[in-house]
Amino acid sequence: MAKRPTSRSRNGKSAKGAGSKRGDRGGAVFEIDVENLERIPLREAAQKRYLNYSLSVITSRALPDVRDGLKPVQRRILYTMYQQRLDHTAKHRKCAKVVGDVMGNYHPHGDSAIYDALVRMAQPFSLRTPLVDGSGNFGSVDGDNAAAMRYTECRLTAIAAEVLTDLSSNTVAMKANYDGTRQEPVVLPSRVPNLLLNGATGIAVGMATNIPPHNLGEICRALLKLLKDPEIKNYQLVSNDAVQGPDFPTGGQIVNTKEELRDIYATGQGTVKLRGTVKPGGTTGNSKILQIDSIPFGVNKATLVERIADIVVSSKMPLIEDVRDVSTEDIRVDLILKKDADEAKVLAYLYKNTPLQSNFNVNMTCLVPSENPEIGTPSRLGLKEILWYFLQFRLEVVTRRLENELAALEKRLHTLEGFVLIFDALDEIIRIIRKSDGKQDAAAKIMKRFPAEKGGLDADQTDAILELKLYRLARLEINLIQEELKDKRKRAAAIRKLLKEDTNDTNASGRWQIVRDEITQLLEDFGKKPEGRRRTTIETVGEEPEYSEEDFIVAEDCCVLVSTDGWVKRQKQILDPSKSRMREGDQVLACLPGSTRATLALFSSYGVCYTTRFIDIPPSTGYGEPVQKLFKMKDGERIISVVSLDPRVTHDIAEDPKQPDLCPTTHALAVTSNGYA
């Protein structure tokens, strides 16, 4: 039920009418105008407000636009830097200045969100082709945070200029900013297919997006292929002469089949399997080295090294003796293996148990143009649809640029025609000006002498004549004006012809040819440079070597201690459990011996049995680790009993060959009080 505000008199009191009621809530007196109450069902009101909120998040924060591939905060950062003239040839400027202007003028959502977006656009391991050139500490692939914005500096990269090009030519629609004091672009007139080039990730309300980055040269070739044949099938765009697959900034190796990649690009969703690449690093002493020289996209290198180190320390993979991170500007992690180690099995184990192999879940959801030019519609698109939306956008930008150029030409032609018109009457014009009392008087007399309705001068032409510098009245300058008039008439006629041509045929030589030429030029300028080469390889792997994880576990005797408060630890030997290090008030629940290959059963107060191997219990000489780190337990659930399933511990349970269905000595059977097993 919505309540409209009541009117107040000049003395500040509510103007009560016959239909008003007076109430008291917490000592505060309030007035309700019953006659003006608007009754709305709570379900409808909540649904409407939540929908408004979700649409705001979807269209104004989380999802990129299919045309320029940018989220609003990214677009506002680039536009602000464009206004500050921070192109790739300018001097770097403090990020704090950029962030402050973005927040004050266009994006009032906090400086941390703006700075985080700016930092990501400058990180070469986050974007395939960074749009911001950062100076200072902008973080690392190890997960290190960027320095504070007061220490770092930034400017636009060369390719960012292609995203912002022609912005001054009225090529895109503008809208008011949050307080209506400025105008900002609805979308940037990008010549770069940025959505596919750098990808995007974001979580909205009820939907999300996760678009992988791609190689610029491959995207440009796919665009040219689509222009040549608009009826081409989606799978034909996924080929060696077009888009081969995602191209991640950190390299790696895609192990999907060609059919799997084509399905992903057809539906706009799927899973890309990504691995780090490994190469031989020679031998040293009784060991050999494997070098990890690239990692999957989005993987924290420090976390990966830590995971491998944990495996080495816990002896889960005894074939690995050590791991060393010797990375500089390039990634290099050395795996020290035993000389007789099977490299294929070692890698298979690491792919399964570490982030050296990870999945990138593709979800190509973005905003597409709608009837309202300021608000896009969320949609999941395939590869061909994304490329076609971009081509249509480029055609629109070219059309608006030509229209803007034609308008400027017509205005200039109008002025030049006025100059040519007065050339034969210069002496008379000068006499009129000398006898006039001022600029307005001179303009009035000139227009009276050369009336517009008789092919003379109008107000704009007259103003241009009065602003003309005297040296331009020379004969040579007049010749230049006549040549300029001729050239501009020729250019205006060519533009009118381009604007009249039909755009249904993408192979025509009109505006589509301009789009084609710009894509070709983009391919030449950026796609064929060394940094434009593909970084992620695509190789279909065969069957992984078969192995059992238990084969890699060194069989050693150990002891596991579990406390009543749920702390667990593994040690090689515990002679006196009562002297083991415990937290204050905690007590020993169980101390069980067993082999590192044996299984441990832990029974909880909820009647649940959790099992794990001895080797999986973290080794510790301290308090140990909470058992909740090993298992997902409910609130209030605690361990009340522990059983070792090592055959040497359970030897007292005799096996009867006459009754083979009895529980084996290496298994446990749980029976409830109601007879359930």
XYZ file of C-alpha atoms in Angstrom:
677
model
C 0.000 0.000 0.000
C 1.705 3.199 -1.190
C 1.244 6.470 0.715
C 1.442 9.821 -0.999
C 2.952 12.707 0.993
C 0.466 15.032 2.659
C 0.458 18.742 1.863
C 1.751 21.151 4.495
C 0.815 24.727 5.310
C 3.311 27.582 5.549
C 3.763 27.072 9.291
C 5.001 23.550 8.604
C 1.896 21.741 9.928
C -0.013 19.190 7.919
C -3.137 20.442 6.200
C -5.684 17.988 7.590
C -8.868 17.373 5.682
C -11.992 15.495 6.472
C -10.496 12.268 5.169
C -7.223 12.348 7.118
C -6.266 10.240 10.116
C -3.790 10.954 12.868
C -1.488 8.245 14.157
C 1.417 7.786 16.499
C 4.395 5.492 15.941
C 7.291 5.400 18.359
C 6.528 8.878 19.642
C 6.464 10.422 16.143
C 3.193 11.936 14.978
C 2.297 11.350 11.336
C -0.659 12.170 9.103
C -2.237 9.799 6.547
C -4.498 11.199 3.866
C -6.900 8.278 3.487
C -8.589 9.714 0.402
C -5.299 9.795 -1.528
C -4.140 6.311 -0.543
C -3.319 4.047 -3.480
C -3.807 0.366 -2.686
C -1.442 -2.048 -4.441
C -1.187 -5.817 -3.813
C 2.030 -6.574 -1.940
C 2.931 -9.312 -4.431
C 2.583 -6.910 -7.352
C 4.530 -4.121 -5.635
C 7.382 -6.434 -4.611
C 7.517 -8.009 -8.060
C 7.639 -4.636 -9.791
C 10.343 -3.244 -7.529
C 12.506 -6.355 -7.766
C 12.128 -6.341 -11.541
C 13.226 -2.699 -11.687
C 16.227 -3.508 -9.524
C 17.222 -6.555 -11.553
C 16.891 -4.686 -14.855
C 19.028 -1.886 -13.448
C 21.782 -4.326 -12.503
C 21.547 -6.151 -15.837
C 21.579 -3.088 -18.088
C 23.634 -0.661 -16.013
C 26.317 -2.755 -14.345
C 26.861 -6.437 -15.057
C 26.394 -7.221 -18.764
C 28.443 -5.889 -21.697
C 26.976 -4.450 -24.875
C 27.340 -6.612 -27.976
C 28.423 -3.562 -29.999
C 31.453 -2.260 -28.081
C 31.867 -5.180 -25.654
C 32.005 -2.881 -22.630
C 30.157 -2.636 -19.352
C 28.975 0.846 -18.314
C 31.843 1.392 -15.857
C 34.437 0.414 -18.480
C 32.800 2.645 -21.072
C 32.774 5.591 -18.675
C 36.428 5.111 -17.786
C 37.475 5.117 -21.446
C 35.234 8.090 -22.245
C 36.669 10.085 -19.338
C 40.227 9.316 -20.445
C 39.235 10.346 -23.971
C 37.969 13.670 -22.626
C 41.232 14.094 -20.713
C 43.128 13.435 -23.980
C 45.073 10.549 -22.476
C 45.838 8.794 -25.760
C 48.769 6.416 -26.203
C 51.129 9.298 -27.055
C 50.207 11.419 -24.027
C 51.942 11.465 -20.670
C 50.609 9.086 -18.022
C 48.241 10.634 -15.484
C 47.416 9.605 -11.921
C 44.693 6.982 -11.750
C 43.173 8.881 -8.830
C 42.423 11.790 -11.187
C 40.735 9.494 -13.709
C 38.743 7.639 -11.047
C 37.644 10.901 -9.443
C 36.356 12.335 -12.717
C 34.562 9.099 -13.606
C 32.837 8.940 -10.227
C 31.952 12.626 -10.122
C 30.688 12.909 -13.689
C 29.277 9.544 -14.729
C 29.515 6.645 -12.260
C 28.556 7.488 -8.638
C 29.030 3.947 -7.315
C 32.250 4.215 -5.322
C 35.877 4.653 -6.258
C 36.925 1.068 -5.487
C 34.622 -0.419 -8.142
C 35.885 2.081 -10.719
C 39.541 1.532 -9.872
C 39.151 -2.259 -9.938
C 37.675 -2.023 -13.443
C 40.472 0.316 -14.572
C 43.131 -2.022 -13.159
C 41.638 -5.027 -14.936
C 41.676 -3.179 -18.270
C 45.413 -2.598 -17.764
C 46.394 -6.155 -16.769
C 47.925 -8.147 -19.666
C 46.978 -11.405 -17.916
C 43.302 -10.383 -17.593
C 42.606 -8.893 -21.042
C 43.833 -10.385 -24.308
C 44.521 -6.854 -25.561
C 44.615 -4.283 -22.709
C 42.775 -1.026 -23.313
C 44.645 0.904 -20.612
C 48.418 1.374 -20.446
C 49.315 1.315 -16.764
C 52.441 2.675 -15.109
C 53.214 1.296 -11.666
C 52.075 -1.763 -9.764
C 48.896 -3.091 -11.379
C 48.937 -6.508 -9.708
C 50.300 -9.829 -10.892
C 49.238 -13.286 -11.988
C 50.105 -14.425 -8.449
C 47.054 -12.593 -7.126
C 48.924 -9.548 -5.817
C 46.700 -6.486 -5.586
C 47.449 -3.296 -7.478
C 48.931 -0.361 -5.623
C 46.610 2.383 -4.413
C 45.294 4.692 -7.116
C 47.329 7.611 -5.753
C 50.521 5.769 -6.742
C 49.616 4.384 -10.171
C 49.284 6.195 -13.499
C 47.518 5.370 -16.733
C 46.747 6.329 -20.308
C 44.940 4.708 -23.237
C 46.576 2.084 -25.437
C 46.820 2.338 -29.210
C 43.966 -0.104 -29.760
C 41.773 1.846 -27.324
C 41.979 4.712 -29.815
C 40.192 2.418 -32.285
C 37.444 1.903 -29.716
C 36.974 5.667 -29.319
C 37.557 6.729 -32.925
C 34.964 8.962 -34.629
C 33.329 9.731 -31.282
C 33.319 13.433 -32.173
C 31.492 12.766 -35.463
C 28.067 12.108 -33.905
C 28.414 8.406 -34.648
C 26.588 7.150 -31.535
C 23.622 8.229 -29.455
C 24.216 10.244 -26.302
C 22.274 10.244 -23.040
C 22.198 12.346 -19.890
C 24.407 11.314 -16.999
C 23.046 10.439 -13.542
C 22.317 14.064 -12.543
C 21.482 15.448 -15.978
C 24.417 17.868 -16.101
C 26.431 16.101 -18.797
C 26.049 13.838 -21.801
C 27.676 10.426 -22.132
C 27.679 7.931 -25.022
C 25.220 5.054 -24.905
C 27.862 2.934 -26.639
C 31.323 3.680 -28.015
C 31.815 3.654 -31.835
C 34.353 0.845 -31.636
C 36.070 -0.382 -34.783
C 37.374 -3.256 -32.652
C 35.161 -6.337 -32.041
C 35.936 -5.927 -28.356
C 33.309 -8.325 -26.979
C 35.047 -11.304 -28.561
C 38.547 -9.818 -28.403
C 38.714 -9.323 -24.636
C 35.674 -11.284 -23.521
C 33.640 -10.376 -20.463
C 32.551 -11.754 -17.125
C 29.785 -10.569 -14.849
C 27.005 -11.677 -12.536
C 23.632 -9.955 -12.780
C 20.304 -10.783 -11.134
C 19.071 -14.109 -12.459
C 21.705 -14.294 -15.193
C 25.436 -14.127 -15.742
C 27.945 -13.837 -18.558
C 31.324 -15.440 -19.141
C 32.692 -14.776 -22.627
C 36.240 -15.975 -23.421
C 38.784 -13.725 -25.173
C 39.796 -14.397 -28.778
C 42.494 -13.592 -31.293
C 41.953 -10.311 -33.155
C 43.239 -11.608 -36.479
C 40.900 -14.597 -36.372
C 37.896 -12.406 -35.518
C 38.681 -10.030 -38.396
C 38.963 -12.920 -40.843
C 35.643 -14.305 -39.589
C 34.021 -10.879 -40.079
C 35.305 -10.664 -43.645
C 34.094 -14.203 -44.271
C 30.629 -13.304 -42.975
C 30.532 -10.160 -45.130
C 31.354 -12.234 -48.185
C 28.612 -14.772 -47.436
C 25.946 -13.676 -44.911
C 24.284 -17.106 -45.247
C 27.363 -18.913 -43.969
C 26.732 -21.462 -41.232
C 27.966 -21.061 -37.691
C 30.235 -24.093 -37.854
C 31.921 -22.719 -40.995
C 33.113 -19.718 -38.978
C 34.883 -22.087 -36.562
C 37.769 -23.126 -38.787
C 41.487 -22.642 -39.289
C 40.912 -19.646 -41.591
C 38.512 -17.925 -39.156
C 37.916 -18.415 -35.411
C 39.801 -21.474 -34.192
C 38.700 -21.073 -30.580
C 39.320 -18.886 -27.536
C 42.749 -17.271 -27.231
C 43.557 -16.593 -23.591
C 46.120 -13.981 -22.497
C 47.960 -16.484 -20.280
C 48.324 -19.019 -23.083
C 47.565 -22.596 -22.154
C 46.237 -25.456 -24.208
C 42.611 -26.162 -25.154
C 41.893 -29.895 -25.241
C 38.345 -29.762 -26.628
C 37.571 -31.418 -29.931
C 36.593 -29.349 -32.964
C 33.012 -30.613 -32.660
C 32.802 -29.515 -29.017
C 34.033 -26.023 -29.885
C 31.525 -25.744 -32.730
C 28.694 -26.709 -30.377
C 29.826 -24.025 -27.910
C 29.852 -21.332 -30.607
C 26.498 -22.472 -31.988
C 24.647 -22.366 -28.650
C 26.625 -19.671 -26.859
C 27.352 -21.910 -23.901
C 29.516 -24.864 -22.973
C 32.751 -25.799 -21.257
C 36.236 -25.128 -22.569
C 38.809 -27.490 -21.060
C 42.054 -25.633 -20.540
C 45.476 -26.884 -19.466
C 48.791 -25.315 -18.677
C 51.558 -26.178 -21.105
C 54.608 -28.165 -20.001
C 57.931 -28.770 -21.741
C 61.104 -30.717 -20.838
C 63.647 -28.706 -18.873
C 66.638 -31.047 -18.962
C 68.208 -33.087 -16.168
C 70.190 -32.274 -13.059
C 71.986 -34.942 -11.037
C 69.571 -37.782 -10.346
C 66.537 -35.692 -11.274
C 64.868 -34.353 -14.378
C 62.936 -31.127 -14.808
C 59.571 -30.322 -16.331
C 58.841 -26.642 -16.992
C 55.322 -25.209 -16.766
C 55.480 -22.199 -19.110
C 51.797 -21.237 -19.215
C 48.812 -21.703 -16.937
C 45.040 -21.772 -17.488
C 43.257 -18.430 -17.696
C 42.108 -17.107 -14.337
C 44.319 -19.454 -12.307
C 46.387 -17.880 -9.536
C 49.965 -19.014 -10.162
C 50.931 -18.784 -6.501
C 47.949 -20.957 -5.557
C 48.904 -23.519 -8.216
C 52.485 -23.718 -6.924
C 51.187 -24.014 -3.363
C 48.882 -26.892 -4.319
C 51.741 -28.757 -5.990
C 53.967 -28.082 -2.975
C 51.315 -29.553 -0.668
C 51.297 -32.704 -2.787
C 55.082 -32.912 -2.533
C 55.112 -32.370 1.243
C 52.324 -34.883 1.883
C 54.076 -37.476 -0.337
C 50.888 -38.056 -2.347
C 53.011 -37.964 -5.503
C 56.478 -39.276 -4.572
C 57.650 -38.983 -8.193
C 57.806 -35.187 -7.676
C 60.745 -34.225 -5.490
C 60.320 -30.458 -5.500
C 58.594 -27.505 -7.176
C 60.220 -24.120 -7.800
C 58.671 -20.909 -9.084
C 61.409 -19.178 -11.089
C 59.081 -16.882 -13.054
C 60.222 -13.417 -14.118
C 58.213 -11.579 -16.770
C 57.303 -14.943 -18.276
C 55.776 -17.838 -16.389
C 58.153 -20.643 -15.473
C 57.512 -23.224 -12.765
C 60.045 -26.059 -12.513
C 58.909 -29.516 -11.427
C 61.820 -31.606 -10.133
C 61.058 -35.277 -10.851
C 62.823 -38.494 -10.042
C 64.994 -39.628 -12.910
C 62.889 -42.716 -13.638
C 59.524 -40.940 -13.198
C 56.807 -41.438 -15.814
C 56.156 -37.858 -16.972
C 52.772 -38.695 -18.498
C 51.481 -40.144 -15.216
C 52.825 -37.196 -13.229
C 51.042 -34.726 -15.495
C 47.854 -36.795 -15.482
C 47.898 -36.677 -11.680
C 48.494 -32.899 -11.637
C 45.764 -32.275 -14.221
C 43.302 -34.116 -11.997
C 44.340 -32.802 -8.584
C 45.533 -29.226 -9.222
C 44.347 -26.169 -11.205
C 46.897 -27.037 -13.908
C 43.768 -28.169 -15.749
C 40.611 -26.134 -15.286
C 37.348 -25.453 -17.061
C 36.133 -22.170 -18.532
C 32.336 -22.212 -18.521
C 31.243 -20.240 -21.567
C 28.030 -18.214 -21.353
C 27.857 -15.650 -24.156
C 25.098 -13.470 -22.710
C 25.188 -9.772 -23.570
C 22.964 -6.767 -24.259
C 21.621 -6.398 -27.796
C 20.023 -3.233 -29.247
C 16.332 -2.692 -28.524
C 13.682 -0.133 -29.446
C 14.931 2.039 -26.593
C 18.411 3.170 -27.714
C 19.510 3.686 -24.102
C 18.591 0.215 -22.780
C 19.673 -3.094 -24.285
C 17.969 -6.466 -24.073
C 19.895 -9.384 -22.518
C 20.312 -12.334 -24.850
C 22.568 -15.369 -25.226
C 24.139 -15.353 -28.669
C 26.159 -17.671 -30.844
C 29.323 -16.690 -32.688
C 27.626 -15.719 -35.951
C 25.025 -13.588 -34.160
C 27.679 -11.659 -32.253
C 29.657 -11.029 -35.439
C 26.552 -9.941 -37.345
C 25.451 -7.531 -34.601
C 28.920 -5.975 -34.737
C 28.805 -5.603 -38.528
C 25.377 -3.977 -38.361
C 26.709 -1.603 -35.711
C 29.700 -0.700 -37.868
C 27.367 0.018 -40.784
C 25.326 2.314 -38.533
C 28.480 4.103 -37.346
C 29.707 4.582 -40.920
C 26.285 5.885 -41.970
C 26.110 8.391 -39.111
C 29.688 9.469 -39.779
C 28.900 10.113 -43.437
C 25.741 12.016 -42.522
C 27.699 14.148 -40.076
C 30.399 14.766 -42.673
C 27.769 15.703 -45.262
C 26.134 18.167 -42.874
C 29.515 19.791 -42.195
C 30.269 19.881 -45.938
C 26.946 21.513 -46.758
C 27.545 24.132 -44.094
C 31.025 24.827 -45.442
C 29.778 24.858 -49.046
C 27.167 27.404 -48.098
C 29.880 29.646 -46.650
C 32.216 29.193 -49.623
C 29.412 30.001 -52.054
C 28.958 33.272 -50.193
C 32.667 34.053 -50.531
C 32.573 33.367 -54.272
C 29.425 35.461 -54.637
C 31.040 38.611 -53.202
C 34.323 38.219 -55.051
C 33.183 40.418 -57.970
C 31.700 43.000 -55.575
C 34.537 43.317 -53.075
C 34.910 47.078 -53.438
C 31.205 47.649 -52.844
C 31.187 45.319 -49.815
C 34.170 47.167 -48.314
C 32.457 50.549 -48.834
C 29.307 49.276 -47.103
C 31.344 48.004 -44.150
C 33.301 51.284 -43.796
C 30.098 53.326 -43.752
C 28.382 51.075 -41.195
C 28.053 51.804 -37.468
C 28.923 48.276 -36.384
C 28.815 44.601 -37.235
C 25.031 44.271 -37.020
C 24.502 47.408 -39.105
C 26.977 46.164 -41.712
C 25.289 42.746 -41.857
C 21.870 44.331 -42.342
C 23.103 46.597 -45.159
C 24.932 43.770 -46.946
C 21.881 41.470 -46.835
C 19.729 44.358 -48.080
C 22.117 44.950 -50.974
C 22.372 41.203 -51.764
C 19.010 39.718 -50.689
C 18.893 35.950 -50.195
C 15.613 35.562 -52.054
C 17.358 36.848 -55.195
C 20.290 34.456 -54.899
C 22.228 36.706 -52.559
C 23.506 36.221 -49.006
C 21.790 34.957 -45.882
C 22.706 35.672 -42.251
C 25.234 32.827 -41.925
C 27.065 33.775 -45.095
C 27.105 37.433 -44.118
C 28.559 36.643 -40.683
C 31.275 34.530 -42.327
C 32.130 37.392 -44.689
C 32.393 39.876 -41.820
C 34.679 37.462 -39.945
C 36.883 36.988 -42.992
C 40.510 38.107 -42.612
C 41.629 40.749 -45.084
C 44.479 38.657 -46.545
C 41.893 36.120 -47.743
C 40.633 38.741 -50.200
C 43.776 38.339 -52.275
C 43.365 36.810 -55.729
C 45.434 33.749 -54.799
C 43.272 33.093 -51.749
C 40.119 33.410 -53.818
C 41.516 30.761 -56.181
C 42.095 28.478 -53.213
C 38.524 29.067 -52.058
C 37.218 28.143 -55.494
C 39.325 24.958 -55.523
C 38.076 24.068 -52.056
C 34.506 24.653 -53.204
C 35.028 22.322 -56.154
C 36.567 19.551 -54.020
C 33.884 19.750 -51.367
C 31.076 19.639 -53.924
C 32.649 16.497 -55.367
C 32.968 14.897 -51.916
C 29.390 15.852 -50.983
C 28.076 14.260 -54.175
C 30.002 11.060 -53.422
C 28.585 10.915 -49.881
C 25.028 11.452 -51.127
C 25.538 8.570 -53.530
C 26.816 6.343 -50.700
C 23.868 7.202 -48.473
C 21.350 6.417 -51.222
C 22.781 2.980 -51.987
C 21.000 -0.152 -50.818
C 22.734 -1.944 -47.933
C 21.056 -5.327 -48.404
C 23.999 -6.575 -50.464
C 27.047 -6.860 -48.190
C 29.292 -7.339 -51.226
C 28.320 -3.957 -52.708
C 30.954 -1.248 -53.126
C 29.178 1.336 -50.978
C 29.080 1.653 -47.207
C 29.715 -2.068 -46.737
C 32.986 -1.606 -48.617
C 33.993 1.055 -46.085
C 33.234 -1.406 -43.274
C 35.255 -4.077 -45.075
C 38.208 -1.732 -45.607
C 38.254 -0.701 -41.944
C 38.272 -4.331 -40.788
C 41.087 -5.119 -43.230
C 43.066 -2.132 -41.964
C 42.515 -3.259 -38.367
C 43.851 -6.682 -39.309
C 46.943 -5.108 -40.878
C 47.619 -2.696 -38.002
C 47.117 -5.044 -35.054
C 46.298 -8.602 -36.086
C 49.571 -9.291 -37.905
C 51.895 -7.859 -35.260
C 53.903 -10.229 -33.000
C 51.581 -9.522 -30.068
C 48.681 -10.514 -32.307
C 49.851 -14.109 -32.636
C 47.769 -16.859 -31.070
C 48.870 -17.694 -27.530
C 46.554 -20.602 -26.722
C 47.124 -23.805 -28.647
C 44.293 -26.176 -29.556
C 45.206 -29.842 -29.490
C 43.004 -32.877 -29.125
C 44.660 -35.198 -26.622
C 44.407 -38.949 -26.605
C 43.486 -41.139 -23.701
C 45.116 -40.280 -20.407
C 47.490 -42.907 -18.988
C 45.749 -45.099 -16.463
C 46.986 -44.907 -12.914
C 45.809 -45.447 -9.372
C 46.419 -42.679 -6.880
C 47.199 -45.297 -4.253
C 50.120 -46.483 -6.380
C 51.808 -43.144 -5.711
C 51.239 -43.236 -1.952
C 54.297 -44.393 -0.033
C 53.151 -47.037 2.459
C 54.273 -45.718 5.844
C 52.999 -46.314 9.334
C 51.497 -43.295 11.050
C 49.042 -42.274 13.738
C 45.952 -40.073 13.534
C 44.729 -38.203 16.587
C 41.155 -36.875 16.792
C 40.020 -34.606 19.638
C 36.567 -34.225 21.165
C 36.334 -30.678 19.767
C 36.835 -31.994 16.242
C 40.537 -31.323 15.612
C 42.487 -33.917 13.629
C 46.164 -34.365 12.788
C 48.565 -36.991 11.476
C 52.014 -37.769 12.834
C 54.520 -40.534 12.177
C 54.427 -41.675 15.778
C 52.461 -40.775 18.900
C 53.798 -42.602 21.948
C 51.623 -40.882 24.565
C 48.421 -39.244 23.242
C 47.859 -37.445 26.552
C 51.072 -35.470 26.000
C 50.149 -34.454 22.465
C 49.633 -30.751 21.924
C 45.957 -29.862 22.394
C 43.865 -26.735 22.707
C 42.853 -25.647 26.189
C 39.864 -27.667 27.398
C 40.135 -30.156 24.530
C 40.648 -33.893 25.031
C 41.762 -36.885 22.991
C 38.827 -38.707 21.407
C 40.846 -41.321 19.530
C 44.438 -42.057 18.557
C 44.604 -44.731 15.881
C 47.536 -46.305 14.043
C 47.453 -47.298 10.409
C 49.149 -47.212 7.048
C 49.099 -44.098 4.889
C 47.171 -46.198 2.345
C 44.564 -47.346 4.873
C 41.109 -45.836 5.413
C 39.774 -44.069 8.478
C 36.054 -44.011 9.399
C 34.698 -41.139 11.497
C 31.178 -41.433 12.937
C 29.235 -38.255 13.748
C 26.526 -37.399 16.246
C 24.044 -37.291 13.324
C 24.670 -40.945 12.461
C 26.812 -40.147 9.437
C 30.015 -42.022 8.668
C 32.767 -40.052 6.950
C 35.705 -41.907 5.399
C 39.120 -40.705 4.338
C 42.588 -42.111 3.857
C 45.260 -41.631 6.475
C 47.394 -39.800 3.890
C 44.637 -37.204 3.422
C 44.803 -36.121 7.069
C 47.057 -33.020 7.199
C 50.356 -33.699 9.005
C 50.909 -31.411 11.974
C 52.900 -31.128 15.191
C 50.523 -28.478 16.482
C 46.798 -28.517 17.149
C 45.968 -29.941 13.737
C 43.085 -28.901 11.477
C 39.311 -28.747 12.072
C 37.600 -31.849 10.759
C 35.175 -29.551 8.891
C 38.011 -28.822 6.443
C 37.911 -32.458 5.367
C 34.146 -32.994 5.276
C 31.054 -30.900 4.726
C 29.289 -31.224 8.071
C 26.064 -29.724 9.370
C 25.782 -27.146 12.137
C 26.175 -28.763 15.538
C 27.406 -32.042 14.069
C 30.467 -33.491 15.816
C 32.630 -36.608 15.622
C 31.868 -39.110 18.406
C 33.799 -42.197 17.300
C 36.685 -43.098 14.998
C 37.645 -46.511 13.563
C 40.801 -47.475 11.701
C 40.144 -49.841 8.802
C 43.769 -50.891 8.480
C 43.663 -54.738 8.187
C 46.391 -54.998 10.826
C 44.150 -53.166 13.294
C 41.025 -55.155 12.424
C 42.792 -58.550 12.445
C 40.724 -59.700 15.419
C 37.658 -59.891 13.142
C 38.042 -63.326 11.642
C 36.922 -64.004 8.091
C 34.791 -67.143 7.712
C 35.259 -68.785 4.273
C 31.917 -70.545 4.770
C 30.163 -67.166 5.025
C 31.628 -64.982 2.238
C 28.803 -62.432 2.546
C 30.058 -61.268 5.919
C 31.513 -57.771 6.053
C 35.195 -57.844 4.947
C 37.780 -56.765 7.485
C 38.548 -53.605 5.519
C 34.942 -52.386 5.594
C 32.571 -51.161 8.294
C 28.828 -51.621 8.713
C 26.600 -49.061 10.439
C 23.320 -50.235 12.017
C 20.750 -47.891 13.595
C 18.656 -48.625 16.688
C 15.646 -49.137 14.396
C 17.430 -51.828 12.437
C 18.434 -49.810 9.386
C 21.872 -50.614 7.912
